[in-house]
């Protein structure tokens, strides 16, 4: 495992405050059912929404058992394993969110696995809640629970003793991937063919900074496995803590998930056709962004993104379905349970990933440059006072710039006082200072010399400032403070563009008026096109269907959005879509109706767009041609 440079407490505090500035909108990262429940429950606990929402994701994923997964492709399966880390200060201790969730899960697992008269007593051993453990103890507990486990901690220090050895950290990485755990020693042999171990931690910034700097294997685990978020402390007044208790509903959620997924065989979740298209778009976007960040040596923020995109989509879908069933008192059964994930849920997972990636980047990016890390060539740089500013034009003086960027404090500064003083004093009065200035007015002060001790490239001084700060009304400190700003030509100061945060609105979910007003130009071009049959790929080639929610120009025209666009034209009554029923999206095609086959609503839309019958029927009245634009099709 690789180690990261030591981060001081002050520097980590700066990064933490920078991460807090990343916006978090709960309505953009989950469904309204989850939003209402999280908002209400967080108000009753007196904590922020993030402090409850992120641990809830890990708890819900753990309640999905060991047999459930999301199938993205034929060979790409993602287990419901979500490790969350909430970094939040705690100056006043009220309700421990981690301990509260642990208590509710303990009661839920006891309620879900109550032994009946005819049940096997081995089922009683399938308890998945874990406490502080060693890896050997963890393996023994996972053998009893068939690889099912969940650990909830209120401090990140609980993992400290499990990560001291590199081989132990490697096992933790395998557990995060849901892989098998093989152990072969002289004492015992054991094999866990499948593991589903989840972690959720609510810790303070000081504890996280301590583990990051003292445990060499934790930074790699932090980057690859944990969904980390920074939350401010909620200084809520006692009268504002909600008296409404949803504790029974929370236990019912956990019990329903356990009974649904842990008995009766595996449940495999899949993406719908529109969700698969949206997942493909986000997958390509994440791949491009990871390449850009790799050039800036900050690609670690994207390492777990693709895996977590599928996992978060699955858990958000399951949590939304369970809460909706409980709200409307719908019986939960495997026969009626929806295992198809829609596109809106995939987009919510993307928005949540965008928030996590931005905060992770803020925690990793240094806010200052230490003076000891600067590479400076030894040289004597003359820094004149106000009367010697003409010396700046000499060739030996480094180039001056107007905009300072990074503060640099030299290690050795030789200062020659303006006049020799046999009795140095720590402070002096303004009257004596005025008398000394009057006496030595004609004597220019000698230049102060700055000596660099490091051996490397000579810096570029961007600004020099000399500031005297008065201590009291009649005293000031001497000598004045010297501040030098240094820049490097090789440094890349451009901030990397992370995931865009555009709200997702599918064209299938928009109303007719919103769709026609938003995509008026594209609809008009398609209806006036001299082709009666067109495919999504041809729409992309002709740039007929721009996607306003695309993050960049490379994603603006996509076959998936064009396919959804043509489906929406079908619902408006301008044609039919042929091909999706066969399951082969490559044969998808939109066939336009003739003007005589349109209804009054369609003709009114054409009238609003100033499209006459001749312009609309141009593809049917012109000579039929067989080319790449399509072919003439007449639908009566």
Coordinates of C-alpha atoms in Angstrom, one line a residue:
X1 CA 0.0 0.0 0.0
X2 CA 1.2 3.5 -0.8
X3 CA 1.3 6.1 1.8
X4 CA 0.2 9.7 1.5
X5 CA 2.1 12.8 2.7
X6 CA 1.4 13.8 6.2
X7 CA -1.4 16.4 6.6
X8 CA -1.3 18.7 9.5
X9 CA -4.4 19.3 11.6
X10 CA -4.6 22.9 10.4
X11 CA -4.3 21.9 6.8
X12 CA -7.0 19.2 7.2
X13 CA -9.2 21.8 8.8
X14 CA -8.9 24.0 5.8
X15 CA -9.7 21.2 3.5
X16 CA -12.7 20.2 5.6
X17 CA -14.1 23.7 5.5
X18 CA -13.6 23.8 1.8
X19 CA -15.5 20.5 1.4
X20 CA -18.4 21.9 3.4
X21 CA -18.9 24.5 0.7
X22 CA -20.0 21.8 -1.8
X23 CA -23.8 22.0 -2.0
X24 CA -25.9 19.0 -1.0
X25 CA -29.5 18.9 -2.2
X26 CA -31.4 16.0 -0.8
X27 CA -34.2 16.2 -3.4
X28 CA -31.7 15.8 -6.2
X29 CA -30.1 12.6 -4.9
X30 CA -33.1 10.5 -3.8
X31 CA -36.8 10.1 -4.5
X32 CA -39.5 12.1 -2.7
X33 CA -40.4 9.1 -0.5
X34 CA -36.8 8.8 0.8
X35 CA -36.5 12.6 1.1
X36 CA -39.6 13.0 3.3
X37 CA -38.5 10.1 5.6
X38 CA -34.9 11.3 5.9
X39 CA -35.9 14.9 6.6
X40 CA -38.4 13.9 9.3
X41 CA -36.1 11.4 11.0
X42 CA -33.1 13.7 11.0
X43 CA -35.2 16.4 12.6
X44 CA -36.2 14.0 15.4
X45 CA -32.5 13.1 16.0
X46 CA -31.4 16.7 15.9
X47 CA -28.7 16.0 13.3
X48 CA -28.2 17.0 9.7
X49 CA -29.7 15.1 6.8
X50 CA -26.4 13.8 5.6
X51 CA -25.5 12.4 9.0
X52 CA -28.6 10.1 8.8
X53 CA -28.9 9.6 5.0
X54 CA -25.4 8.1 4.4
X55 CA -25.5 5.6 7.2
X56 CA -29.1 4.7 6.1
X57 CA -27.7 3.7 2.7
X58 CA -25.2 1.3 4.3
X59 CA -27.8 -0.2 6.6
X60 CA -30.3 -0.7 3.7
X61 CA -27.6 -2.4 1.6
X62 CA -26.7 -4.7 4.5
X63 CA -30.3 -5.7 4.9
X64 CA -30.4 -7.0 1.3
X65 CA -28.5 -10.1 2.3
X66 CA -25.8 -12.1 0.4
X67 CA -27.8 -13.3 -2.6
X68 CA -29.0 -10.0 -4.1
X69 CA -27.0 -7.9 -6.6
X70 CA -27.5 -5.6 -9.6
X71 CA -26.7 -7.0 -13.0
X72 CA -25.2 -4.3 -15.3
X73 CA -24.0 -6.6 -18.0
X74 CA -23.9 -10.4 -18.5
X75 CA -20.7 -10.7 -16.4
X76 CA -20.8 -7.4 -14.5
X77 CA -22.5 -7.9 -11.2
X78 CA -22.3 -5.3 -8.3
X79 CA -23.0 -6.5 -4.8
X80 CA -25.0 -4.3 -2.4
X81 CA -21.9 -3.2 -0.5
X82 CA -21.7 0.5 0.5
X83 CA -19.1 1.8 2.9
X84 CA -20.0 5.3 4.2
X85 CA -18.0 7.7 6.3
X86 CA -19.6 10.9 7.6
X87 CA -17.0 13.4 8.9
X88 CA -18.8 15.8 11.3
X89 CA -17.6 17.7 14.3
X90 CA -19.2 17.0 17.7
X91 CA -18.8 19.8 20.2
X92 CA -22.1 18.9 22.0
X93 CA -23.1 15.3 22.3
X94 CA -26.8 14.7 22.0
X95 CA -27.9 11.5 20.2
X96 CA -25.3 9.2 18.8
X97 CA -26.6 8.4 15.3
X98 CA -24.4 5.4 14.9
X99 CA -25.5 3.8 18.2
X100 CA -29.1 4.6 17.5
X101 CA -29.0 2.8 14.1
X102 CA -27.2 -0.1 15.7
X103 CA -30.0 -0.5 18.3
X104 CA -32.7 -0.3 15.7
X105 CA -31.0 -2.9 13.5
X106 CA -30.4 -5.2 16.5
X107 CA -34.2 -5.2 17.2
X108 CA -35.0 -5.6 13.5
X109 CA -32.8 -8.7 13.1
X110 CA -34.2 -10.3 16.2
X111 CA -37.7 -9.6 14.9
X112 CA -36.9 -10.9 11.4
X113 CA -35.3 -14.2 12.6
X114 CA -37.6 -15.2 15.4
X115 CA -37.4 -19.0 15.7
X116 CA -40.6 -20.9 14.9
X117 CA -41.5 -24.3 16.1
X118 CA -40.5 -26.0 12.9
X119 CA -37.5 -23.9 12.0
X120 CA -33.9 -25.0 12.2
X121 CA -31.9 -23.7 15.2
X122 CA -29.0 -22.8 12.9
X123 CA -31.1 -19.8 11.6
X124 CA -30.7 -18.3 15.0
X125 CA -27.0 -17.9 14.4
X126 CA -27.5 -15.7 11.3
X127 CA -26.9 -12.4 13.0
X128 CA -25.0 -9.9 10.9
X129 CA -24.3 -7.1 13.3
X130 CA -20.6 -6.9 14.1
X131 CA -18.7 -5.0 16.8
X132 CA -15.0 -4.1 17.1
X133 CA -13.1 -7.1 15.9
X134 CA -9.9 -8.5 14.6
X135 CA -9.8 -10.1 11.2
X136 CA -9.6 -13.6 12.6
X137 CA -12.7 -12.9 14.7
X138 CA -14.4 -11.4 11.7
X139 CA -13.9 -14.5 9.7
X140 CA -15.4 -16.7 12.4
X141 CA -18.4 -14.4 12.7
X142 CA -18.9 -14.4 8.9
X143 CA -18.8 -18.2 8.8
X144 CA -21.8 -18.2 11.2
X145 CA -23.7 -15.7 9.1
X146 CA -22.8 -17.0 5.7
X147 CA -20.7 -14.0 4.8
X148 CA -23.3 -11.4 5.9
X149 CA -22.1 -8.6 8.2
X150 CA -22.5 -4.9 9.1
X151 CA -20.3 -2.8 11.4
X152 CA -21.5 0.6 12.7
X153 CA -18.9 2.8 14.5
X154 CA -19.0 6.3 16.0
X155 CA -15.3 6.8 15.4
X156 CA -12.9 5.8 12.6
X157 CA -10.4 4.7 15.2
X158 CA -12.3 1.4 15.5
X159 CA -10.6 0.3 12.3
X160 CA -7.2 1.4 13.4
X161 CA -5.9 -2.0 14.7
X162 CA -7.3 -3.9 11.7
X163 CA -5.2 -2.0 9.2
X164 CA -1.7 -2.1 10.6
X165 CA -0.5 -4.9 8.3
X166 CA -0.7 -4.7 4.5
X167 CA -2.2 -8.2 4.2
X168 CA -5.1 -7.2 6.5
X169 CA -5.8 -4.1 4.3
X170 CA -5.8 -6.4 1.3
X171 CA -8.5 -8.5 2.9
X172 CA -10.6 -5.4 3.6
X173 CA -10.4 -4.5 -0.1
X174 CA -11.6 -8.0 -1.0
X175 CA -14.5 -7.6 1.4
X176 CA -15.5 -4.3 -0.2
X177 CA -15.7 -6.0 -3.6
X178 CA -17.8 -8.9 -2.2
X179 CA -15.2 -11.5 -3.2
X180 CA -14.5 -14.8 -1.6
X181 CA -12.3 -15.0 1.5
X182 CA -9.9 -17.9 1.5
X183 CA -7.7 -18.7 4.5
X184 CA -5.2 -21.5 4.8
X185 CA -2.9 -21.8 7.8
X186 CA -1.4 -24.5 9.9
X187 CA -4.1 -24.0 12.5
X188 CA -7.3 -23.9 10.5
X189 CA -8.6 -23.6 7.0
X190 CA -11.7 -21.8 5.9
X191 CA -13.5 -20.5 2.8
X192 CA -16.2 -17.9 2.4
X193 CA -17.4 -18.2 -1.1
X194 CA -19.4 -14.9 -0.9
X195 CA -19.1 -12.0 1.4
X196 CA -21.4 -9.0 2.0
X197 CA -19.8 -6.8 4.7
X198 CA -20.9 -3.2 5.1
X199 CA -19.3 -0.4 7.2
X200 CA -20.8 2.9 8.2
X201 CA -18.8 5.3 10.4
X202 CA -19.7 8.7 11.8
X203 CA -16.4 10.3 13.0
X204 CA -14.9 13.7 13.9
X205 CA -12.4 15.5 11.6
X206 CA -9.6 15.1 14.2
X207 CA -10.0 11.3 14.3
X208 CA -10.0 11.0 10.5
X209 CA -6.9 13.2 10.2
X210 CA -5.2 11.2 12.9
X211 CA -5.9 7.9 11.1
X212 CA -4.9 9.2 7.7
X213 CA -1.5 10.3 9.0
X214 CA -0.7 7.5 11.4
X215 CA -2.1 4.4 9.6
X216 CA -0.2 3.8 6.3
X217 CA -2.9 1.5 4.8
X218 CA -6.0 3.6 5.6
X219 CA -5.5 6.3 2.9
X220 CA -5.7 3.7 0.1
X221 CA -8.8 2.2 1.8
X222 CA -10.3 5.6 2.2
X223 CA -9.9 6.5 -1.5
X224 CA -11.0 3.1 -3.0
X225 CA -13.8 2.0 -0.6
X226 CA -15.5 4.7 1.4
X227 CA -18.2 7.1 0.3
X228 CA -17.1 10.0 2.4
X229 CA -19.0 13.2 3.1
X230 CA -18.4 16.2 5.3
X231 CA -21.2 17.6 7.3
X232 CA -21.4 20.6 9.5
X233 CA -22.6 20.3 13.1
X234 CA -26.3 21.0 13.5
X235 CA -26.6 23.5 16.4
X236 CA -30.3 23.0 16.7
X237 CA -32.2 24.4 19.7
X238 CA -34.0 22.0 22.0
X239 CA -37.4 23.4 21.1
X240 CA -36.7 22.7 17.4
X241 CA -36.1 19.0 17.8
X242 CA -39.1 17.2 16.4
X243 CA -41.2 15.1 18.8
X244 CA -42.5 13.0 15.9
X245 CA -40.9 9.5 16.1
X246 CA -40.5 7.3 13.0
X247 CA -38.6 4.6 14.9
X248 CA -41.3 2.0 14.3
X249 CA -41.2 2.9 10.6
X250 CA -37.4 2.6 10.5
X251 CA -37.5 -0.9 12.1
X252 CA -40.3 -1.9 9.6
X253 CA -38.0 -0.9 6.7
X254 CA -35.2 -3.0 8.0
X255 CA -37.4 -6.0 8.8
X256 CA -39.1 -5.9 5.4
X257 CA -35.8 -5.8 3.6
X258 CA -34.5 -8.7 5.6
X259 CA -37.5 -10.9 5.0
X260 CA -37.7 -10.0 1.3
X261 CA -34.0 -10.6 0.5
X262 CA -32.7 -13.2 3.0
X263 CA -35.3 -15.9 2.3
X264 CA -36.5 -17.5 -0.8
X265 CA -33.5 -17.3 -3.1
X266 CA -31.5 -14.5 -4.8
X267 CA -33.1 -11.4 -6.2
X268 CA -31.3 -9.9 -9.3
X269 CA -31.9 -6.3 -10.1
X270 CA -31.6 -4.9 -13.7
X271 CA -31.8 -1.6 -15.4
X272 CA -34.7 -0.7 -17.7
X273 CA -34.0 0.2 -21.3
X274 CA -34.0 3.9 -20.6
X275 CA -32.0 3.5 -17.4
X276 CA -29.4 1.4 -19.4
X277 CA -29.1 4.2 -21.9
X278 CA -28.6 6.8 -19.1
X279 CA -26.1 4.5 -17.4
X280 CA -24.2 4.2 -20.6
X281 CA -24.0 8.0 -20.9
X282 CA -22.9 8.5 -17.3
X283 CA -20.4 5.6 -17.7
X284 CA -18.7 7.4 -20.7
X285 CA -18.8 10.7 -18.9
X286 CA -17.0 9.2 -15.8
X287 CA -14.5 7.6 -18.0
X288 CA -13.6 10.8 -19.8
X289 CA -13.4 12.7 -16.5
X290 CA -11.1 10.1 -15.0
X291 CA -8.7 10.5 -18.0
X292 CA -8.6 14.2 -17.5
X293 CA -8.0 13.9 -13.8
X294 CA -5.3 11.3 -14.4
X295 CA -3.3 14.0 -16.1
X296 CA -3.6 16.2 -13.0
X297 CA -2.6 13.3 -10.7
X298 CA -6.0 13.5 -9.0
X299 CA -7.7 10.5 -10.6
X300 CA -8.2 8.7 -7.3
X301 CA -11.4 10.6 -6.7
X302 CA -12.9 8.6 -9.6
X303 CA -11.6 5.2 -8.7
X304 CA -14.8 3.7 -7.1
X305 CA -17.2 5.8 -9.1
X306 CA -18.3 3.2 -11.7
X307 CA -18.8 0.5 -9.1
X308 CA -20.7 2.8 -6.8
X309 CA -22.9 4.1 -9.7
X310 CA -24.5 0.7 -10.0
X311 CA -24.6 0.0 -6.2
X312 CA -26.2 3.3 -5.3
X313 CA -28.8 2.9 -8.1
X314 CA -29.7 -0.5 -6.7
X315 CA -29.9 0.6 -3.0
X316 CA -31.8 3.8 -3.8
X317 CA -34.3 1.8 -5.9
X318 CA -34.8 -0.8 -3.1
X319 CA -35.2 1.9 -0.4
X320 CA -37.7 3.9 -2.4
X321 CA -39.8 0.8 -3.1
X322 CA -39.9 -0.3 0.5
X323 CA -40.8 3.1 1.9
X324 CA -43.5 3.5 -0.7
X325 CA -45.0 0.1 0.1
X326 CA -45.0 1.0 3.9
X327 CA -46.5 4.4 3.3
X328 CA -49.4 3.0 1.2
X329 CA -49.6 -0.3 3.2
X330 CA -48.9 -2.4 0.1
X331 CA -48.1 -6.1 0.9
X332 CA -44.4 -6.8 0.1
X333 CA -44.0 -10.0 -1.9
X334 CA -41.4 -11.5 -4.2
X335 CA -44.1 -12.0 -6.8
X336 CA -45.0 -8.3 -7.0
X337 CA -41.6 -6.7 -6.1
X338 CA -40.2 -4.5 -8.8
X339 CA -36.7 -5.4 -9.7
X340 CA -36.3 -3.0 -12.7
X341 CA -34.5 0.2 -11.9
X342 CA -35.6 3.3 -13.8
X343 CA -33.6 6.1 -15.4
X344 CA -34.5 8.7 -12.7
X345 CA -32.9 6.5 -10.0
X346 CA -29.7 6.1 -12.0
X347 CA -29.6 9.9 -12.4
X348 CA -30.1 10.4 -8.7
X349 CA -27.1 8.0 -8.1
X350 CA -25.1 10.1 -10.4
X351 CA -26.0 13.3 -8.6
X352 CA -25.0 11.7 -5.3
X353 CA -21.7 10.6 -6.8
X354 CA -21.1 14.1 -8.1
X355 CA -21.4 15.5 -4.5
X356 CA -19.1 12.8 -3.1
X357 CA -16.5 13.3 -5.8
X358 CA -16.4 17.1 -5.3
X359 CA -16.0 16.7 -1.5
X360 CA -13.4 14.0 -1.9
X361 CA -11.4 16.3 -4.3
X362 CA -11.6 19.1 -1.7
X363 CA -10.3 16.8 1.0
X364 CA -7.4 15.6 -1.2
X365 CA -6.4 18.9 -2.8
X366 CA -3.9 21.0 -0.7
X367 CA -4.9 24.5 0.1
X368 CA -1.4 25.9 0.8
X369 CA 2.2 25.1 -0.3
X370 CA 4.6 24.5 2.5
X371 CA 7.8 26.5 2.2
X372 CA 9.9 23.5 2.9
X373 CA 8.6 21.8 -0.2
X374 CA 9.6 24.7 -2.6
X375 CA 12.6 24.0 -4.7
X376 CA 14.7 27.2 -4.7
X377 CA 18.2 27.8 -6.1
X378 CA 20.6 29.5 -3.6
X379 CA 20.8 33.1 -4.4
X380 CA 20.9 36.5 -2.7
X381 CA 17.8 38.5 -3.7
X382 CA 17.9 42.2 -3.0
X383 CA 14.6 43.4 -1.5
X384 CA 14.8 47.2 -1.3
X385 CA 12.7 49.5 0.7
X386 CA 10.6 52.3 -0.6
X387 CA 13.5 54.6 -1.4
X388 CA 15.4 52.0 -3.5
X389 CA 12.5 50.9 -5.9
X390 CA 14.6 51.9 -8.9
X391 CA 16.8 48.8 -8.2
X392 CA 13.9 46.6 -9.4
X393 CA 14.8 47.3 -13.0
X394 CA 18.3 45.7 -12.7
X395 CA 18.9 42.4 -14.5
X396 CA 19.8 40.6 -11.3
X397 CA 16.3 41.2 -9.9
X398 CA 13.8 38.4 -10.6
X399 CA 10.7 39.0 -12.7
X400 CA 7.8 40.7 -10.9
X401 CA 4.2 39.8 -11.4
X402 CA 1.1 41.6 -10.3
X403 CA -1.1 38.8 -9.0
X404 CA 0.3 36.8 -6.0
X405 CA -0.9 33.2 -5.6
X406 CA 0.9 31.2 -3.0
X407 CA 2.5 32.5 0.2
X408 CA 6.1 31.5 0.8
X409 CA 8.0 32.2 4.0
X410 CA 11.9 32.1 3.6
X411 CA 13.9 30.1 6.1
X412 CA 16.7 32.6 6.6
X413 CA 16.4 36.3 6.2
X414 CA 19.3 38.6 7.0
X415 CA 18.1 42.0 8.1
X416 CA 20.5 45.0 8.5
X417 CA 19.0 47.7 10.7
X418 CA 19.0 51.3 9.4
X419 CA 21.3 52.4 12.2
X420 CA 23.4 50.7 14.8
X421 CA 21.7 50.5 18.1
X422 CA 23.8 49.4 21.1
X423 CA 20.8 48.7 23.3
X424 CA 18.1 46.8 21.4
X425 CA 14.6 47.1 22.8
X426 CA 11.5 45.0 22.0
X427 CA 9.3 48.1 21.5
X428 CA 9.6 51.9 21.3
X429 CA 7.4 54.9 21.3
X430 CA 6.2 56.9 18.3
X431 CA 8.1 60.0 19.5
X432 CA 11.5 58.2 19.5
X433 CA 10.7 56.8 16.1
X434 CA 9.9 60.2 14.7
X435 CA 13.1 61.6 16.2
X436 CA 15.2 58.8 14.6
X437 CA 13.7 59.3 11.2
X438 CA 14.4 63.1 11.4
X439 CA 18.1 62.5 12.3
X440 CA 18.7 59.8 9.6
X441 CA 16.6 61.3 6.8
X442 CA 19.5 61.8 4.4
X443 CA 21.0 58.4 5.1
X444 CA 19.3 55.8 2.8
X445 CA 18.8 52.4 4.6
X446 CA 20.8 49.5 3.2
X447 CA 19.0 46.8 1.3
X448 CA 17.9 43.7 3.1
X449 CA 19.3 40.5 1.9
X450 CA 17.2 37.3 1.4
X451 CA 19.3 34.1 1.3
X452 CA 17.8 30.9 -0.1
X453 CA 19.2 27.6 1.2
X454 CA 17.4 25.0 -0.9
X455 CA 19.1 23.6 -4.1
X456 CA 16.8 23.7 -7.1
X457 CA 15.1 26.0 -9.6
X458 CA 15.1 29.7 -8.8
X459 CA 11.6 31.0 -7.9
X460 CA 9.6 33.8 -9.4
X461 CA 8.7 36.4 -6.9
X462 CA 5.2 37.7 -7.6
X463 CA 4.8 40.2 -4.8
X464 CA 6.7 41.7 -1.8
X465 CA 5.0 43.3 1.1
X466 CA 6.3 44.8 4.4
X467 CA 3.7 45.3 7.1
X468 CA 4.1 46.8 10.5
X469 CA 1.3 45.9 12.9
X470 CA 0.8 48.1 15.9
X471 CA 0.4 46.3 19.2
X472 CA -1.0 49.2 21.1
X473 CA -1.8 52.8 20.4
X474 CA 1.8 54.0 20.8
X475 CA 3.8 50.9 20.1
X476 CA 4.7 48.5 17.2
X477 CA 6.8 45.4 16.5
X478 CA 10.1 45.7 14.8
X479 CA 11.4 44.4 12.5
X480 CA 8.3 44.5 10.2
X481 CA 6.9 41.2 8.8
X482 CA 8.1 40.2 5.4
X483 CA 5.9 38.3 3.0
X484 CA 7.1 36.8 -0.3
X485 CA 4.8 35.1 -2.8
X486 CA 6.4 32.5 -5.1
X487 CA 5.0 31.0 -8.3
X488 CA 6.0 28.0 -10.4
X489 CA 5.7 28.0 -14.2
X490 CA 5.2 24.2 -14.2
X491 CA 2.2 24.3 -11.8
X492 CA -1.2 23.8 -13.3
X493 CA -3.5 26.2 -11.6
X494 CA -6.6 25.3 -13.6
X495 CA -9.2 23.7 -11.5
X496 CA -10.4 20.4 -12.9
X497 CA -14.0 20.3 -14.0
X498 CA -15.8 17.6 -12.0
X499 CA -19.3 16.2 -12.7
X500 CA -21.9 18.7 -13.7
X501 CA -24.9 19.1 -11.4
X502 CA -27.7 19.4 -13.8
X503 CA -31.2 18.2 -12.6
X504 CA -32.4 15.2 -14.6
X505 CA -35.7 15.4 -16.4
X506 CA -36.5 12.6 -18.8
X507 CA -38.3 13.6 -22.0
X508 CA -40.8 10.8 -21.2
X509 CA -41.7 12.4 -17.9
X510 CA -42.2 16.0 -19.3
X511 CA -45.7 17.3 -20.1
X512 CA -46.6 17.9 -23.7
X513 CA -46.4 21.6 -23.4
X514 CA -43.0 21.5 -21.7
X515 CA -41.7 19.1 -24.2
X516 CA -42.8 21.1 -27.2
X517 CA -41.6 24.4 -25.8
X518 CA -38.2 23.0 -24.7
X519 CA -37.5 21.1 -27.9
X520 CA -39.5 23.3 -30.4
X521 CA -36.6 23.6 -32.9
X522 CA -35.8 19.8 -32.9
X523 CA -39.4 18.8 -33.2
X524 CA -39.9 21.3 -36.1
X525 CA -36.9 19.9 -37.9
X526 CA -38.0 16.3 -37.6
X527 CA -41.5 17.0 -38.7
X528 CA -40.3 18.9 -41.8
X529 CA -37.6 16.5 -42.6
X530 CA -37.8 15.0 -46.1
X531 CA -37.7 11.5 -44.8
X532 CA -40.6 9.3 -43.7
X533 CA -38.4 6.8 -41.7
X534 CA -35.5 7.7 -39.5
X535 CA -33.3 5.9 -36.9
X536 CA -31.7 7.3 -33.8
X537 CA -28.2 7.0 -35.2
X538 CA -29.2 9.1 -38.2
X539 CA -30.6 11.8 -35.8
X540 CA -27.2 11.9 -34.2
X541 CA -25.4 12.2 -37.6
X542 CA -27.7 15.1 -38.7
X543 CA -27.6 16.6 -35.1
X544 CA -31.4 16.8 -34.9
X545 CA -32.0 16.0 -31.3
X546 CA -29.7 17.9 -28.9
X547 CA -29.8 16.9 -25.2
X548 CA -30.0 20.1 -23.0
X549 CA -28.9 18.1 -19.9
X550 CA -25.6 16.9 -21.4
X551 CA -22.5 17.8 -19.4
X552 CA -20.4 18.7 -22.4
X553 CA -20.6 18.9 -26.2
X554 CA -19.4 15.3 -26.7
X555 CA -22.5 14.0 -24.9
X556 CA -24.9 16.5 -26.5
X557 CA -26.0 14.2 -29.3
X558 CA -26.5 10.6 -28.3
X559 CA -28.4 7.7 -29.7
X560 CA -30.1 7.0 -26.4
X561 CA -31.6 10.5 -26.1
X562 CA -32.6 10.4 -29.8
X563 CA -34.4 7.1 -29.1
X564 CA -36.3 8.7 -26.2
X565 CA -37.1 11.7 -28.3
X566 CA -38.6 9.6 -31.1
X567 CA -40.6 7.7 -28.6
X568 CA -42.0 10.9 -27.4
X569 CA -43.0 11.9 -30.9
X570 CA -44.9 8.6 -31.0
X571 CA -46.9 9.4 -27.9
X572 CA -47.8 12.8 -29.5
X573 CA -49.3 10.9 -32.4
X574 CA -47.0 11.8 -35.3
X575 CA -45.9 8.2 -36.0
X576 CA -44.9 4.8 -34.6
X577 CA -41.7 3.3 -33.3
X578 CA -40.8 0.0 -34.7
X579 CA -38.1 -2.3 -33.4
X580 CA -38.0 -2.1 -29.5
X581 CA -40.4 -5.0 -29.1
X582 CA -37.8 -7.4 -30.7
X583 CA -35.3 -6.4 -28.1
X584 CA -32.7 -5.3 -30.6
X585 CA -32.2 -1.5 -30.3
X586 CA -30.1 -1.4 -33.5
X587 CA -33.3 -2.0 -35.5
X588 CA -35.2 0.8 -33.8
X589 CA -36.8 3.2 -36.3
X590 CA -39.4 5.9 -36.3
X591 CA -42.1 5.8 -39.0
X592 CA -43.9 9.1 -39.8
X593 CA -47.6 9.3 -40.3
X594 CA -49.2 11.0 -43.3
X595 CA -51.0 14.3 -42.8
X596 CA -54.4 12.7 -43.5
X597 CA -53.9 10.2 -40.7
X598 CA -53.3 12.9 -38.0
X599 CA -55.8 14.0 -35.5
X600 CA -57.0 17.5 -34.5
X601 CA -54.4 17.8 -31.7
X602 CA -51.5 16.9 -34.1
X603 CA -52.8 19.4 -36.7
X604 CA -53.0 22.1 -34.1
X605 CA -49.4 21.5 -33.1
X606 CA -48.4 21.8 -36.7
X607 CA -50.3 25.0 -37.0
X608 CA -48.5 26.4 -33.9
X609 CA -45.2 25.5 -35.5
X610 CA -46.2 27.1 -38.8
X611 CA -45.9 23.8 -40.7
X612 CA -48.3 23.4 -43.5
X613 CA -49.6 20.2 -45.1
X614 CA -47.3 20.6 -48.1
X615 CA -44.2 20.9 -45.9
X616 CA -45.2 18.0 -43.7
X617 CA -46.1 15.7 -46.6
X618 CA -43.0 16.6 -48.5
X619 CA -41.4 13.2 -47.8
X620 CA -44.5 11.4 -49.2
X621 CA -45.0 13.5 -52.3
X622 CA -41.4 13.6 -53.4
X623 CA -39.9 10.8 -55.5
X624 CA -38.9 7.9 -53.3
X625 CA -35.2 7.5 -52.8
X626 CA -33.2 4.8 -51.1
X627 CA -30.4 6.4 -49.2
X628 CA -28.9 6.6 -45.8
X629 CA -31.5 9.1 -44.7
X630 CA -34.2 6.4 -44.7
X631 CA -37.0 5.5 -47.0
X632 CA -40.5 6.8 -47.7
X633 CA -43.1 5.2 -45.6
X634 CA -46.8 6.0 -45.7
X635 CA -48.9 5.3 -42.6
X636 CA -52.6 5.8 -43.1

